[in-house]
Amino acid sequence: MKRDSQTGAVPVMVPVPAEAPYTYAVPAGMTVEPGSIVRVPLGPRLVAGIVWDGDGGAVDAKKLRPIDHVFDCPPVPEPMRRFIDWVATYTLSAPGMVARMILRAPEAFDPEPWIEGLKRTDAEPGRLTEARARVLELAGDGLAWTRSGLAHAAGVSSSVIDGLKAQGVLAAEMIPPRPVVAPPDPTYGGGRLSPEQADGAAELCRTVAEDRFSVTLIDGVTGSGKTEVYFEAVAAALAQGRQVLILLPEIALTQAFLERFQDRFGAKPAEWHSDLPPRMRERVWRQVAEGQTRVVAGARSALYLPFPKLGLIVVDEEHDPAFKQEDRVFYSARDMAVVRAHIGGFPAILASATPSVESRVNADQGRYRRIALPSRFADAALPDIRAVDLRRAPPARGGFLSPVLVEQVRRTVERGEQALLFLNRRGYAPLTLCRVCGHRFQCPSCSAWLVEHRFRGQLLCHHCGHHEPRPEACPECGTFDHLAACGPGIERIAEEVVGHFPEARTIVLSSDMLGGVKRLRLELDAIAKGEADIVIGTQLVAKGHNFPNMTLVGVVDADLGLANGDPRAAERTFQLLSQVTGRAGRTGKKSLGLLQTFQPDHPVMRALVSGDAAAFYEREIAERERSGLPPFGRLAGIVVSAETRAEADGHARGLRRAAPPAHDISVLGPAEAPLALIAGRHRFRLLVHGERRSDMQGFLRTLLANGPKPRGSIRVQVDIDPQSFL
DNA sequence: AGCACGCCGACT
DNA sequence: GTCGGCGTGCTC
């Protein structure tokens, strides 16, 4: 429905934390409709907003200000507006703050300018040089070329082009902006699927053909070719003329994925992530909004692109914690992808070698369909996994590598193959203390231990980023040279490895590596080409890279992360270590995974060693049911952040006064925080459990209106899968 | 979220 | 005497 000056006023969602859209006057002669992107005055500034649905509501006529401008831009589609409303309600955040996420490419609201192209005319050049001849041969196709494109293709400098233009041999003609990516061709590649893969692909294609909401979990071991299987569903959706969104965790590093996509579809997908240059960002946004870009591979924020004809969402590595956004609006992109599919009435696909417990449960209970791919593709064999009991085979004094592991590294390197040593801890040592007075180096702002980074000569807080130079003397007692590094980080493991294997080519990889993402990509390429013998890395090596010659993976401290009080600790560790050991043996060579552990009988270690994931999941599910945690129909509650224990206790008192008796309020320190989702800067949290979502929302509203005002923020912990609320 | 206004400390 | 810290409050 179009609205103009007859209607007078429309609701506009503006990017402020207001509960509802604001109302603006539509000036005479202006036409807007729900979804129109407009520029409106807001206080002293002009902001972009989205015309919302319904009427303007009862706002003082004298408060109304007129819409300043309507952008020449496709309106935000209806399903997208419903999605924003839904996410806002679900996360209890202001709808304007959710809407803000789709307005993050401000330059894209105006059409992309046409560019000047050059076209061959009938005129002949005065003198036909060799360079000119090459240009004219290309331009003879009758199509308009860009100046630089033509010069590049003909292998001449652009002055040759300018000369021809001056003589009227080439004439300027405006051409539409180039697409950011070539259109994908659903029939380009493919066809090299195993029977198991082909069955899975056929099933997925059927869900796409149904053209209605469904969720399918692809549960396939690492190396089973899940990607190629869901590519067939992508092809099916493309053939229907729909757009496709593929969500990936940390896409900036997944170059390999883009190449696999290109092998199947003959062109790369458009990328969407925070490292995208602003210009590119705008072009992608615009071309998605116009329906021109057919496939986007993106990080979680790609959910907020204004797709007009979205027909499929794939969430790859669906278990990955990177899908959880924890600033401003708190949400899990995996869950919101399911919601988006539900609102749009199309299928969603979740893929993982190690699905999250909640997705497993959803599949078990029939809310999700399930496709299992239990075997590796082609000649790749799963590595043989063994636990190394550190009580029986302890490392040498001062070291962290068991003789068993050192020996396997030696054999691997001697065979000319690669070994990966995995430790999920950056830096040299996680704790530094003074051997004379016992002083421990602590972060002044968040009281976590400071991690020594020997290479940089600094002590770093991994929590807040605080850093200070590593002192020579103890700041407490002043003693020189008696500071002791406690425990291992990858820098220290690297030191130990160099001690054992001085001749081997060793690479250390972690997210804080100097040179950033670019350098990391180069190093990963170098490893894949065999330019290293031993790789020592943190969890970033677990993600999606293929190292064809990697036949040994040693996990230095497999127990790390099991005892941090997080009820997902076992699940997370299982997922991470499965991914890490899955790096080995991808080309069919016999390969080995060694888990150094003090708890070889721990369910995680047993599951990894036996390969019996099903038993592990069953146990985890039973464990969760016992403790009443999601995903079992119980809302996790409200989180109030506080800096100190006293402050947290004060808030708890206030909450108990305000809360109905059915709510169970507890104050939690970081160690007992019941869900990993709430790892944040604040040290204490109040958790309020309630049985019903509506109760919790009502309670929160009351609390916000007249409860205690915490200095920090009030957040809602919503970690339960949204399907039960759809 | 921005951006104003507003009221108390160290400086051209 | 002013520049500037961030606390409170408002934006259709």
mmCIF file of C-alpha atoms in Angstrom, chain A residues 189-375:
data_model
loop_
_atom_site.group_PDB
_atom_site.id
_atom_site.type_symbol
_atom_site.label_atom_id
_atom_site.label_comp_id
_atom_site.label_asym_id
_atom_site.label_seq_id
_atom_site.Cartn_x
_atom_site.Cartn_y
_atom_site.Cartn_z
ATOM 1 C CA GLY A 189 30.293 -28.522 -12.048
ATOM 2 C CA GLY A 190 29.184 -31.307 -9.788
ATOM 3 C CA GLY A 191 28.395 -34.895 -10.570
ATOM 4 C CA ARG A 192 31.347 -36.328 -8.699
ATOM 5 C CA LEU A 193 29.407 -37.463 -5.649
ATOM 6 C CA SER A 194 29.676 -40.799 -3.886
ATOM 7 C CA PRO A 195 26.422 -42.790 -3.663
ATOM 8 C CA GLU A 196 26.076 -41.720 -0.027
ATOM 9 C CA GLN A 197 26.549 -38.067 -0.951
ATOM 10 C CA ALA A 198 24.210 -38.342 -3.913
ATOM 11 C CA ASP A 199 21.452 -39.721 -1.677
ATOM 12 C CA GLY A 200 21.911 -36.843 0.750
ATOM 13 C CA ALA A 201 21.933 -34.324 -2.069
ATOM 14 C CA ALA A 202 18.748 -35.754 -3.549
ATOM 15 C CA GLU A 203 17.019 -35.492 -0.188
ATOM 16 C CA LEU A 204 18.094 -31.885 0.200
ATOM 17 C CA CYS A 205 16.921 -31.062 -3.309
ATOM 18 C CA ARG A 206 13.510 -32.481 -2.391
ATOM 19 C CA THR A 207 13.270 -30.104 0.584
ATOM 20 C CA VAL A 208 14.092 -27.212 -1.743
ATOM 21 C CA ALA A 209 11.452 -28.404 -4.219
ATOM 22 C CA GLU A 210 8.833 -28.461 -1.430
ATOM 23 C CA ASP A 211 9.281 -24.712 -1.179
ATOM 24 C CA ARG A 212 8.221 -24.472 2.446
ATOM 25 C CA PHE A 213 9.872 -24.176 5.839
ATOM 26 C CA SER A 214 11.913 -27.116 7.049
ATOM 27 C CA VAL A 215 15.234 -27.593 8.793
ATOM 28 C CA THR A 216 17.631 -30.338 7.793
ATOM 29 C CA LEU A 217 20.699 -31.215 9.802
ATOM 30 C CA ILE A 218 23.577 -32.659 7.789
ATOM 31 C CA ASP A 219 25.630 -34.616 10.226
ATOM 32 C CA GLY A 220 28.734 -35.769 8.414
ATOM 33 C CA VAL A 221 32.180 -36.690 9.689
ATOM 34 C CA THR A 222 35.007 -34.284 8.797
ATOM 35 C CA GLY A 223 36.030 -34.939 5.234
ATOM 36 C CA SER A 224 32.701 -36.533 4.239
ATOM 37 C CA GLY A 225 32.029 -33.789 1.689
ATOM 38 C CA LYS A 226 29.059 -32.099 3.379
ATOM 39 C CA THR A 227 29.789 -28.958 1.428
ATOM 40 C CA GLU A 228 29.443 -30.656 -1.948
ATOM 41 C CA VAL A 229 26.183 -32.217 -0.761
ATOM 42 C CA TYR A 230 24.550 -28.953 0.231
ATOM 43 C CA PHE A 231 25.883 -27.282 -2.911
ATOM 44 C CA GLU A 232 23.313 -29.431 -4.756
ATOM 45 C CA ALA A 233 20.560 -27.833 -2.680
ATOM 46 C CA VAL A 234 22.040 -24.427 -3.479
ATOM 47 C CA ALA A 235 21.942 -25.348 -7.167
ATOM 48 C CA ALA A 236 18.305 -26.399 -6.863
ATOM 49 C CA ALA A 237 17.336 -23.123 -5.190
ATOM 50 C CA LEU A 238 19.204 -21.159 -7.866
ATOM 51 C CA ALA A 239 17.425 -23.100 -10.577
ATOM 52 C CA GLN A 240 14.153 -21.955 -8.996
ATOM 53 C CA GLY A 241 15.304 -18.361 -9.364
ATOM 54 C CA ARG A 242 15.819 -17.836 -5.640
ATOM 55 C CA GLN A 243 18.669 -16.261 -3.709
ATOM 56 C CA VAL A 244 20.781 -18.285 -1.287
ATOM 57 C CA LEU A 245 22.584 -17.339 1.900
ATOM 58 C CA ILE A 246 25.419 -19.480 3.222
ATOM 59 C CA LEU A 247 26.480 -18.564 6.746
ATOM 60 C CA LEU A 248 30.002 -19.468 7.765
ATOM 61 C CA PRO A 249 31.872 -18.769 10.964
ATOM 62 C CA GLU A 250 34.790 -16.377 10.421
ATOM 63 C CA ILE A 251 34.594 -16.276 6.675
ATOM 64 C CA ALA A 252 37.579 -13.954 6.355
ATOM 65 C CA LEU A 253 39.818 -16.996 6.617
ATOM 66 C CA THR A 254 37.877 -19.476 4.529
ATOM 67 C CA GLN A 255 39.421 -18.870 1.139
ATOM 68 C CA ALA A 256 39.223 -22.599 0.481
ATOM 69 C CA PHE A 257 35.444 -22.490 0.705
ATOM 70 C CA LEU A 258 35.178 -19.831 -1.997
ATOM 71 C CA GLU A 259 37.311 -21.929 -4.303
ATOM 72 C CA ARG A 260 35.176 -25.013 -3.774
ATOM 73 C CA PHE A 261 32.121 -22.935 -4.549
ATOM 74 C CA GLN A 262 33.726 -21.709 -7.728
ATOM 75 C CA ASP A 263 34.550 -25.287 -8.757
ATOM 76 C CA ARG A 264 30.876 -26.158 -8.472
ATOM 77 C CA PHE A 265 29.227 -22.986 -9.780
ATOM 78 C CA GLY A 266 31.841 -21.455 -12.073
ATOM 79 C CA ALA A 267 31.905 -18.204 -10.091
ATOM 80 C CA LYS A 268 32.565 -17.097 -6.556
ATOM 81 C CA PRO A 269 29.732 -16.201 -4.192
ATOM 82 C CA ALA A 270 29.525 -12.628 -2.944
ATOM 83 C CA GLU A 271 31.275 -12.304 0.406
ATOM 84 C CA TRP A 272 29.879 -10.475 3.391
ATOM 85 C CA HIS A 273 31.916 -9.976 6.572
ATOM 86 C CA SER A 274 33.400 -7.237 8.691
ATOM 87 C CA ASP A 275 36.711 -7.116 6.810
ATOM 88 C CA LEU A 276 35.016 -6.224 3.522
ATOM 89 C CA PRO A 277 36.210 -2.857 2.203
ATOM 90 C CA PRO A 278 33.456 -0.205 2.530
ATOM 91 C CA ARG A 279 33.035 0.267 -1.237
ATOM 92 C CA MET A 280 32.588 -3.436 -1.789
ATOM 93 C CA ARG A 281 30.229 -3.638 1.149
ATOM 94 C CA GLU A 282 27.946 -1.058 -0.418
ATOM 95 C CA ARG A 283 27.950 -2.731 -3.800
ATOM 96 C CA VAL A 284 27.156 -6.146 -2.340
ATOM 97 C CA TRP A 285 24.338 -4.696 -0.224
ATOM 98 C CA ARG A 286 22.836 -2.908 -3.191
ATOM 99 C CA GLN A 287 23.090 -5.827 -5.559
ATOM 100 C CA VAL A 288 21.594 -8.175 -2.988
ATOM 101 C CA ALA A 289 18.721 -5.730 -2.488
ATOM 102 C CA GLU A 290 18.153 -5.641 -6.239
ATOM 103 C CA GLY A 291 18.165 -9.424 -6.430
ATOM 104 C CA GLN A 292 21.132 -9.379 -8.777
ATOM 105 C CA THR A 293 23.497 -11.152 -6.393
ATOM 106 C CA ARG A 294 22.266 -14.695 -6.133
ATOM 107 C CA VAL A 295 24.486 -16.264 -3.504
ATOM 108 C CA VAL A 296 26.076 -14.637 -0.474
ATOM 109 C CA ALA A 297 28.588 -16.426 1.714
ATOM 110 C CA GLY A 298 28.824 -14.451 4.878
ATOM 111 C CA ALA A 299 29.333 -14.110 8.579
ATOM 112 C CA ARG A 300 26.356 -13.829 10.914
ATOM 113 C CA SER A 301 25.604 -10.211 9.973
ATOM 114 C CA ALA A 302 24.698 -11.389 6.460
ATOM 115 C CA LEU A 303 21.354 -12.437 7.959
ATOM 116 C CA TYR A 304 20.449 -8.761 7.824
ATOM 117 C CA LEU A 305 20.964 -8.282 4.109
ATOM 118 C CA PRO A 306 17.698 -7.279 2.382
ATOM 119 C CA PHE A 307 17.272 -10.334 0.122
ATOM 120 C CA PRO A 308 14.077 -9.897 -1.945
ATOM 121 C CA LYS A 309 13.772 -13.544 -2.984
ATOM 122 C CA LEU A 310 15.684 -15.598 -0.475
ATOM 123 C CA GLY A 311 14.909 -19.298 -0.901
ATOM 124 C CA LEU A 312 17.510 -21.167 1.168
ATOM 125 C CA ILE A 313 19.835 -20.575 4.095
ATOM 126 C CA VAL A 314 22.716 -22.896 4.839
ATOM 127 C CA VAL A 315 24.510 -22.637 8.178
ATOM 128 C CA ASP A 316 27.840 -24.392 7.853
ATOM 129 C CA GLU A 317 29.669 -25.524 11.007
ATOM 130 C CA GLU A 318 26.402 -24.838 12.800
ATOM 131 C CA HIS A 319 27.852 -25.731 16.205
ATOM 132 C CA ASP A 320 30.473 -22.988 15.983
ATOM 133 C CA PRO A 321 30.382 -20.495 18.865
ATOM 134 C CA ALA A 322 31.307 -17.714 16.414
ATOM 135 C CA PHE A 323 27.639 -17.622 15.406
ATOM 136 C CA LYS A 324 26.805 -16.057 18.717
ATOM 137 C CA GLN A 325 26.836 -12.292 18.751
ATOM 138 C CA GLU A 326 27.341 -10.830 22.154
ATOM 139 C CA ASP A 327 27.410 -7.104 21.738
ATOM 140 C CA ARG A 328 24.387 -4.842 21.589
ATOM 141 C CA VAL A 329 21.845 -7.311 20.305
ATOM 142 C CA PHE A 330 22.540 -10.807 21.642
ATOM 143 C CA TYR A 331 21.626 -13.590 19.316
ATOM 144 C CA SER A 332 22.749 -16.824 17.804
ATOM 145 C CA ALA A 333 22.871 -16.467 14.030
ATOM 146 C CA ARG A 334 22.175 -20.173 13.655
ATOM 147 C CA ASP A 335 18.891 -19.876 15.519
ATOM 148 C CA MET A 336 17.965 -16.652 13.785
ATOM 149 C CA ALA A 337 18.657 -18.308 10.432
ATOM 150 C CA VAL A 338 16.052 -20.924 11.338
ATOM 151 C CA VAL A 339 13.637 -18.139 12.243
ATOM 152 C CA ARG A 340 14.344 -16.284 9.015
ATOM 153 C CA ALA A 341 13.619 -19.446 7.034
ATOM 154 C CA HIS A 342 10.384 -19.927 8.956
ATOM 155 C CA ILE A 343 9.251 -16.386 8.259
ATOM 156 C CA GLY A 344 10.234 -16.673 4.599
ATOM 157 C CA GLY A 345 8.637 -20.117 4.242
ATOM 158 C CA PHE A 346 11.725 -21.809 2.817
ATOM 159 C CA PRO A 347 14.172 -24.507 3.974
ATOM 160 C CA ALA A 348 17.213 -24.114 6.177
ATOM 161 C CA ILE A 349 20.156 -26.495 6.215
ATOM 162 C CA LEU A 350 22.461 -26.867 9.203
ATOM 163 C CA ALA A 351 25.728 -28.656 8.551
ATOM 164 C CA SER A 352 28.347 -29.897 10.957
ATOM 165 C CA ALA A 353 30.635 -32.807 11.629
ATOM 166 C CA THR A 354 29.977 -32.250 15.315
ATOM 167 C CA PRO A 355 26.481 -30.806 15.649
ATOM 168 C CA SER A 356 25.490 -28.848 18.693
ATOM 169 C CA VAL A 357 23.593 -30.816 21.294
ATOM 170 C CA GLU A 358 20.462 -28.759 20.691
ATOM 171 C CA SER A 359 20.447 -29.489 16.955
ATOM 172 C CA ARG A 360 20.982 -33.157 17.698
ATOM 173 C CA VAL A 361 17.979 -33.067 20.015
ATOM 174 C CA ASN A 362 15.882 -31.279 17.432
ATOM 175 C CA ALA A 363 16.781 -33.947 14.884
ATOM 176 C CA ASP A 364 16.129 -36.773 17.368
ATOM 177 C CA GLN A 365 12.750 -35.319 18.234
ATOM 178 C CA GLY A 366 11.777 -34.916 14.605
ATOM 179 C CA ARG A 367 11.675 -31.128 14.472
ATOM 180 C CA TYR A 368 14.649 -31.246 12.146
ATOM 181 C CA ARG A 369 15.220 -33.731 9.380
ATOM 182 C CA ARG A 370 18.544 -35.409 9.380
ATOM 183 C CA ILE A 371 21.046 -36.569 6.806
ATOM 184 C CA ALA A 372 23.976 -38.594 8.071
ATOM 185 C CA LEU A 373 27.223 -38.935 6.132
ATOM 186 C CA PRO A 374 29.186 -41.420 8.201
ATOM 187 C CA SER A 375 32.141 -42.039 5.890
#
